[in-house]
mmCIF file with all atom_site columns, C-alpha atoms in Angstrom:
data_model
loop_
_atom_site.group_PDB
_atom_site.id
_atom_site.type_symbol
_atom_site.label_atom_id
_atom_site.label_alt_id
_atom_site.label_comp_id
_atom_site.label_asym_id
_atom_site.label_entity_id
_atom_site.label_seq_id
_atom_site.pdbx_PDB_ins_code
_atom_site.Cartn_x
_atom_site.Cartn_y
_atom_site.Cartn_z
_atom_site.occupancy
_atom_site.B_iso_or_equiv
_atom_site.pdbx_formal_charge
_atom_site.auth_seq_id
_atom_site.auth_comp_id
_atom_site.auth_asym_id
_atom_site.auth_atom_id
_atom_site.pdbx_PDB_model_num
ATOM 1   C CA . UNK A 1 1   ? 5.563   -20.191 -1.354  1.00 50.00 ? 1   UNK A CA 1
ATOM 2   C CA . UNK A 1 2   ? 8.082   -21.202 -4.099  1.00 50.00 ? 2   UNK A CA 1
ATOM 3   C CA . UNK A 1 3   ? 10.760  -23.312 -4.207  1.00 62.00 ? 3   UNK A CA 1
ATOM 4   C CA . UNK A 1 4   ? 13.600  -20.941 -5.485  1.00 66.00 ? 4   UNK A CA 1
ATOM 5   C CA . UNK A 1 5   ? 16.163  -20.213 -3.286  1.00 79.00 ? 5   UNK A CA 1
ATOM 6   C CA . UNK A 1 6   ? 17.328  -16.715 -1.960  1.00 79.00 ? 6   UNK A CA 1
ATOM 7   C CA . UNK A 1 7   ? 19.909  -16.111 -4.820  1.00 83.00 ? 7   UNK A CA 1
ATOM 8   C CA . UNK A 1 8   ? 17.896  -17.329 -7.192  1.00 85.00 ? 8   UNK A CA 1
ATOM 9   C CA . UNK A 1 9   ? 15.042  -14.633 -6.221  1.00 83.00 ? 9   UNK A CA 1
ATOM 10  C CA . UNK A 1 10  ? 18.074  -11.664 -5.648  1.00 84.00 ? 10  UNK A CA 1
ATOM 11  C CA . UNK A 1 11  ? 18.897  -13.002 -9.752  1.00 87.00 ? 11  UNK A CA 1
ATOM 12  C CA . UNK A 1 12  ? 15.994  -12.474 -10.410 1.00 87.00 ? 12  UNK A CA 1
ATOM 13  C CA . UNK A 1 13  ? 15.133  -9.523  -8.712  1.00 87.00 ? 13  UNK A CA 1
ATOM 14  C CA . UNK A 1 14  ? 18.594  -8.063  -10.235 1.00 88.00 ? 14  UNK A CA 1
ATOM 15  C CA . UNK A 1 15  ? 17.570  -9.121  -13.715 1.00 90.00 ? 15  UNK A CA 1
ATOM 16  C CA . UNK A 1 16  ? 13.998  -7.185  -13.715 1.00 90.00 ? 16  UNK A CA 1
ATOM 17  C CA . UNK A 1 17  ? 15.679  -4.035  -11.780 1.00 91.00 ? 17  UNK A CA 1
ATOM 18  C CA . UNK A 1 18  ? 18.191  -3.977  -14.570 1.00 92.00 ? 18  UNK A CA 1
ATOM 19  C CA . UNK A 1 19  ? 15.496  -3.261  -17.732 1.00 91.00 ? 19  UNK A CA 1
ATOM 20  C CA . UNK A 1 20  ? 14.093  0.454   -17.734 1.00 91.00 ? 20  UNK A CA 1
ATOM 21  C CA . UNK A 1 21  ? 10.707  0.845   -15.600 1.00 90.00 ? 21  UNK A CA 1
ATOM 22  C CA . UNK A 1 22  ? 7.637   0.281   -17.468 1.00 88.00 ? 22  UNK A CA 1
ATOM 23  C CA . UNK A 1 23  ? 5.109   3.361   -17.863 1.00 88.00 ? 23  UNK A CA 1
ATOM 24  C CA . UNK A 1 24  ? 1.944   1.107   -17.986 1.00 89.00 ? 24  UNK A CA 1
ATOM 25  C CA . UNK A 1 25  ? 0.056   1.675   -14.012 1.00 85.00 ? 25  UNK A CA 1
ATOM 26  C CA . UNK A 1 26  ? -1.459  -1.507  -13.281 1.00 84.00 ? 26  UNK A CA 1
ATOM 27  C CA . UNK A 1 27  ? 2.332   -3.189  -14.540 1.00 87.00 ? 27  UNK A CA 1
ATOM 28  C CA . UNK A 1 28  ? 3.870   -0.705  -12.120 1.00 89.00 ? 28  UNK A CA 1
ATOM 29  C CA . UNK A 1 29  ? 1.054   -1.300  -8.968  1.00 85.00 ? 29  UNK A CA 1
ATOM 30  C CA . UNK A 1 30  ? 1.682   -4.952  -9.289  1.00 85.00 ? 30  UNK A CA 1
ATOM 31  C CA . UNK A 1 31  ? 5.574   -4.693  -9.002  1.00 88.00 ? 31  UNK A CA 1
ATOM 32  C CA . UNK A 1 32  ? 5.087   -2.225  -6.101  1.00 86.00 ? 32  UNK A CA 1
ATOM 33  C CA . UNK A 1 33  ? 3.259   -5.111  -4.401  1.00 81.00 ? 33  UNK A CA 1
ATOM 34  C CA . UNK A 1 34  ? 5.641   -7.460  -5.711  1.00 84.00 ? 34  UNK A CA 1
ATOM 35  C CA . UNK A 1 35  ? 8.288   -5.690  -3.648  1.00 85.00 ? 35  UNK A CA 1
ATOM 36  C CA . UNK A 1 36  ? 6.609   -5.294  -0.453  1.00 81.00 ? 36  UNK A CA 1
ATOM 37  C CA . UNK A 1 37  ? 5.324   -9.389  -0.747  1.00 80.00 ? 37  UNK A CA 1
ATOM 38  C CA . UNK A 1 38  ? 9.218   -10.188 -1.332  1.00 83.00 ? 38  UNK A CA 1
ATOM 39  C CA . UNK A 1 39  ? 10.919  -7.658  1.683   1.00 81.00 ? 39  UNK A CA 1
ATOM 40  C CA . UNK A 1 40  ? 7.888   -9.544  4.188   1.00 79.00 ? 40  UNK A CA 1
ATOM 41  C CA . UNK A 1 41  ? 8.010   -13.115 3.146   1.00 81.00 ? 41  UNK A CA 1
ATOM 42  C CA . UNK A 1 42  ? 11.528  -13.131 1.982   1.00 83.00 ? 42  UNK A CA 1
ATOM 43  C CA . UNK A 1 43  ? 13.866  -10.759 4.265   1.00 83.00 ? 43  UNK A CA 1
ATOM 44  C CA . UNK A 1 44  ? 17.346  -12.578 3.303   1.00 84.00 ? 44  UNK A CA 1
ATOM 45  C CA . UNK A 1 45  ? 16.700  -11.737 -0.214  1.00 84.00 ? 45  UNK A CA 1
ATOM 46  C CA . UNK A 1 46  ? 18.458  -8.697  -0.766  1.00 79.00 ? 46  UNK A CA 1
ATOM 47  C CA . UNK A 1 47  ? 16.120  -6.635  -2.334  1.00 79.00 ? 47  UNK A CA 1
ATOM 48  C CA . UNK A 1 48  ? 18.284  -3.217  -4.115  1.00 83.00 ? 48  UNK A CA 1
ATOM 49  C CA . UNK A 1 49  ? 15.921  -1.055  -5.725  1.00 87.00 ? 49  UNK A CA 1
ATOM 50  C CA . UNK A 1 50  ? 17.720  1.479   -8.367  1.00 90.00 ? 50  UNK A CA 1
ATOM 51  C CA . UNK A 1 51  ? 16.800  5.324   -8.125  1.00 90.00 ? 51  UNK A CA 1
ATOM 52  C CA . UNK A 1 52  ? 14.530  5.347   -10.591 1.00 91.00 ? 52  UNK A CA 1
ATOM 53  C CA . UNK A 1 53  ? 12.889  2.181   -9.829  1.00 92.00 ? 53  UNK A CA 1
ATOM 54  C CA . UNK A 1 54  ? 12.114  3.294   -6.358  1.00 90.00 ? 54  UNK A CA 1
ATOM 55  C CA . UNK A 1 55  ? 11.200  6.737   -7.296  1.00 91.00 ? 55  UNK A CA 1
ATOM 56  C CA . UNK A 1 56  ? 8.305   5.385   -10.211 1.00 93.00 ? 56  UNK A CA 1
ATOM 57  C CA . UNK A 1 57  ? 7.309   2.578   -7.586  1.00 90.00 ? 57  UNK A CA 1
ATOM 58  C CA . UNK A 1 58  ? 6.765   5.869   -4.922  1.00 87.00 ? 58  UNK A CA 1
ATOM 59  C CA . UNK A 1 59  ? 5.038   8.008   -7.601  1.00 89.00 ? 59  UNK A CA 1
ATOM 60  C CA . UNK A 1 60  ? 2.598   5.163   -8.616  1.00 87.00 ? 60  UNK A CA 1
ATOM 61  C CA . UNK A 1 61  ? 1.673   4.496   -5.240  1.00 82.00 ? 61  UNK A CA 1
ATOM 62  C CA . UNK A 1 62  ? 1.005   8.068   -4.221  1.00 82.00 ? 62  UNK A CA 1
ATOM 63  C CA . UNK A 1 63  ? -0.495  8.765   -8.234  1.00 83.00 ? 63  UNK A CA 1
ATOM 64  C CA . UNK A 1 64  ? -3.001  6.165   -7.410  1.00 78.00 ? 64  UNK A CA 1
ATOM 65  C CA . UNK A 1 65  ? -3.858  7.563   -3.598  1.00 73.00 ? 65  UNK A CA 1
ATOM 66  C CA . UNK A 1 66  ? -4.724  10.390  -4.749  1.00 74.00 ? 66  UNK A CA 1
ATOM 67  C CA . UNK A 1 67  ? -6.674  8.820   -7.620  1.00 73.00 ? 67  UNK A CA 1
ATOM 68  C CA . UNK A 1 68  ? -8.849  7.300   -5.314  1.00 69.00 ? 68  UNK A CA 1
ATOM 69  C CA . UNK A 1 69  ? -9.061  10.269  -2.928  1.00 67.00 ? 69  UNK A CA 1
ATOM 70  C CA . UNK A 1 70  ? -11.396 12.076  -5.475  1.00 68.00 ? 70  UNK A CA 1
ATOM 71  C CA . UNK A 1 71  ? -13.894 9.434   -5.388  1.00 66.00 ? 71  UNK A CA 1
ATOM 72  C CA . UNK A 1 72  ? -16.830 9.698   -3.493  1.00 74.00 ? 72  UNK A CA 1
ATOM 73  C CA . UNK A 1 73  ? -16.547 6.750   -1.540  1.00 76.00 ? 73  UNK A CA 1
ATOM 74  C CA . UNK A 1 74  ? -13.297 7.997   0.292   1.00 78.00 ? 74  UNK A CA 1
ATOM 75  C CA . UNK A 1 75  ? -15.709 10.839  1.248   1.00 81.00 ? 75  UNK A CA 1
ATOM 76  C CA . UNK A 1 76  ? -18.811 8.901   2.497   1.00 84.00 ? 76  UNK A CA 1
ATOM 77  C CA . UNK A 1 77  ? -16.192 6.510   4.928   1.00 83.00 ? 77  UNK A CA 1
ATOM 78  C CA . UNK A 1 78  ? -14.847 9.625   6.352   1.00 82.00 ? 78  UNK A CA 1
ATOM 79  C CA . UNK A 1 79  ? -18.278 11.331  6.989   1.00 85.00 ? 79  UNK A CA 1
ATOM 80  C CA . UNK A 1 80  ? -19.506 7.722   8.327   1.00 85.00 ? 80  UNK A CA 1
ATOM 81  C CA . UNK A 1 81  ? -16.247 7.914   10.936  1.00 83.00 ? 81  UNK A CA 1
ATOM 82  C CA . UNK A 1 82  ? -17.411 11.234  11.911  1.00 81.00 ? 82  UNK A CA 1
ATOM 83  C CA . UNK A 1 83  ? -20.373 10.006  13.170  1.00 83.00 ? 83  UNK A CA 1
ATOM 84  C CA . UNK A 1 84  ? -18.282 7.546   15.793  1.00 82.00 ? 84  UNK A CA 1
ATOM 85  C CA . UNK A 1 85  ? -18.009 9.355   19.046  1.00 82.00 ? 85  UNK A CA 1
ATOM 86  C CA . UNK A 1 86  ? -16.724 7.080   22.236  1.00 84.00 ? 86  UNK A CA 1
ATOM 87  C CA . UNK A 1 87  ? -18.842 5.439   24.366  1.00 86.00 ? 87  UNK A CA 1
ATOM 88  C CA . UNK A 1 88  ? -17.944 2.515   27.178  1.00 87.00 ? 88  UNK A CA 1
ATOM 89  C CA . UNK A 1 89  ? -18.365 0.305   24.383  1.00 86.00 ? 89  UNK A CA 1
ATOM 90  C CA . UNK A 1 90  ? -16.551 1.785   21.883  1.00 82.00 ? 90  UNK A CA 1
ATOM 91  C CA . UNK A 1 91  ? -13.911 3.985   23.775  1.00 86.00 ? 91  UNK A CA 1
ATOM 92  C CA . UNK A 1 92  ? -12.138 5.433   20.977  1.00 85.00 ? 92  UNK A CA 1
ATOM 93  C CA . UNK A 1 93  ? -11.774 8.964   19.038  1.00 87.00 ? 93  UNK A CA 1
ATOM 94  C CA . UNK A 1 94  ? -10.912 8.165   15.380  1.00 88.00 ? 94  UNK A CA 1
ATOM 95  C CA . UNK A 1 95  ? -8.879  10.846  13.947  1.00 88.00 ? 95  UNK A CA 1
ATOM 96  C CA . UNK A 1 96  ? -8.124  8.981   10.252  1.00 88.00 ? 96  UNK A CA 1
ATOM 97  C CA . UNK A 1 97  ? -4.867  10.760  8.034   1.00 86.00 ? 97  UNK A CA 1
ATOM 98  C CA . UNK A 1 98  ? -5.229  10.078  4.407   1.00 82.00 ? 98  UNK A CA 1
ATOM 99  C CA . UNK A 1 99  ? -2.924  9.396   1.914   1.00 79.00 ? 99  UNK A CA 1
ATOM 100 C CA . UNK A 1 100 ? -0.575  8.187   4.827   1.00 84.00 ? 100 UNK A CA 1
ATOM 101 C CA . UNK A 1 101 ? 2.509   5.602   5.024   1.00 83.00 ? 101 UNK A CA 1
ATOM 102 C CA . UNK A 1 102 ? 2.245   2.815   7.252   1.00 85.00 ? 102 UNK A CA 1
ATOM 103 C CA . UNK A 1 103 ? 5.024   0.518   7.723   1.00 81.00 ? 103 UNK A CA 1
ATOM 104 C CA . UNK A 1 104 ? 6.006   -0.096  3.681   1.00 73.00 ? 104 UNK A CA 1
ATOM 105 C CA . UNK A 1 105 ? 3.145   0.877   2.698   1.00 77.00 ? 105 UNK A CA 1
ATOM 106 C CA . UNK A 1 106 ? 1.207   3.309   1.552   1.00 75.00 ? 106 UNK A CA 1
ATOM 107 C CA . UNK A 1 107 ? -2.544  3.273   3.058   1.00 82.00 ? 107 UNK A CA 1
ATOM 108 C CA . UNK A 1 108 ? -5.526  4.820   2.243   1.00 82.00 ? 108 UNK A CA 1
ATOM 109 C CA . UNK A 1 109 ? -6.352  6.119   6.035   1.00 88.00 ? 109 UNK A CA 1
ATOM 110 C CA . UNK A 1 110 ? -4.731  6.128   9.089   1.00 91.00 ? 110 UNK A CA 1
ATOM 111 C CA . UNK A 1 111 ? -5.211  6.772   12.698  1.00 92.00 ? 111 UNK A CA 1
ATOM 112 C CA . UNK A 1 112 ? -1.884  6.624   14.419  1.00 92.00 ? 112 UNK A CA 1
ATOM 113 C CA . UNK A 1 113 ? -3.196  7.424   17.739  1.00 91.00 ? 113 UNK A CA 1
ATOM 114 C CA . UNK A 1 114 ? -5.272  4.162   18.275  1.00 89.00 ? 114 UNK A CA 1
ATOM 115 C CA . UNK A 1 115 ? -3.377  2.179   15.455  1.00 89.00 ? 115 UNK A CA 1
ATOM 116 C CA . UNK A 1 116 ? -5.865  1.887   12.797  1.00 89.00 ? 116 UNK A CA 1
ATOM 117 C CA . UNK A 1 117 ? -5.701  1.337   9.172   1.00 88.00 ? 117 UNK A CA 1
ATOM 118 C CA . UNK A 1 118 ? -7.972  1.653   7.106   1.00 86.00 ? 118 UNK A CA 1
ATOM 119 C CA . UNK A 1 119 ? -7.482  0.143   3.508   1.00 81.00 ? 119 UNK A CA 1
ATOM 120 C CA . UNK A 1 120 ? -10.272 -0.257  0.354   1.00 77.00 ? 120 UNK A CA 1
ATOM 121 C CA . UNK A 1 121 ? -10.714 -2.969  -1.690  1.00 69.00 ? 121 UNK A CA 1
ATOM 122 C CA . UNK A 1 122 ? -11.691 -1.668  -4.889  1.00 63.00 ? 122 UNK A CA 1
ATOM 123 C CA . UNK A 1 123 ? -12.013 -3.290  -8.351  1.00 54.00 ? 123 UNK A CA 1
ATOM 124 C CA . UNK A 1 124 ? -8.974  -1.835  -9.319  1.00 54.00 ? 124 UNK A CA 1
ATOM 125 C CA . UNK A 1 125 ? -6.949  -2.259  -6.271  1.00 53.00 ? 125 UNK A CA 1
ATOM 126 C CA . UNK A 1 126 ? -7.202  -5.170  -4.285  1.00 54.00 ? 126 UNK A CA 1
ATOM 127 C CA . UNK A 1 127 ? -5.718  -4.681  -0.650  1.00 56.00 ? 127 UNK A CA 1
ATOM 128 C CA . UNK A 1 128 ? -2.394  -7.222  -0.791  1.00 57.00 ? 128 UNK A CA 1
ATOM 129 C CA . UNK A 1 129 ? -3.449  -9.924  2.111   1.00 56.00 ? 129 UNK A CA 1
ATOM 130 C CA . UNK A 1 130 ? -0.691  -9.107  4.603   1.00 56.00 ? 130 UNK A CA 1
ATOM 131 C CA . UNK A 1 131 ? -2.491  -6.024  5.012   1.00 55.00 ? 131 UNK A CA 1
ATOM 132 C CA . UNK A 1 132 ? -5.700  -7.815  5.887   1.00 52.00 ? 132 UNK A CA 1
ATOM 133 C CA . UNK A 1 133 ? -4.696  -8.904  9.348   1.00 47.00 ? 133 UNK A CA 1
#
């Protein structure tokens, strides 16, 4: 955890949420985790995200869902969850939503019902490690 104190980060923060957002994916997936890092570990930094910085953050993070959603391995852990069906040792019925928002973030499935989240570690994407409790 760094040193810098809360209104050092919020300068910060203000400086980089002053410049125009950048078009370039990966630049805008890592500030989208940058964000959600900050508002967890950080809550008395005041965090103000312009309108179009929080729109491009929302459209990258939903671009990318979808993204993944076409490849075949979202398809294969959906038909593999099928093939759960309760037992006494396993007394749930997984019912997984895609695509869905958890919290602040955005995951890649999602079963309300028994609070389950699913989330993919791909090349690509790594899953940010507050997610991985």
């Amino acid at each position: 955890r760094p040193t810098a104190s809360s209104d050092e980060l919020a300068a910060v923060c203000a400086a980089a949420f002053e410049q125009k957002p950048s078009q370039q994916r990966a630049a805008l997936l890592r500030m989208s985790e940058a964000v959600a890092a900050l508002e967890l570990e950080y809550p008395d930094v005041e965090v103000s995200l312009p309108g179009p910085w929080r729109t491009i953050l929302e459209d990258i993070q939903r671009i990318e869902q979808d993204r993944l959603e076409t490849a075949g391995m979202h398809r294969a852990i959906l038909e593999s969850v099928d093939r759960f069906t309760p037992s006494p040792s396993f007394p749930y019925e997984i019912q997984f939503t895609r695509n869905a928002v958890a919290g602040r973030y955005r995951v890649e499935f999602l079963d309300e019902k028994n609070g389950l989240c699913l989330e993919v570690d791909t090349l690509n994407r790594v899953t940010p490690p507050q997610m991985k409790v």
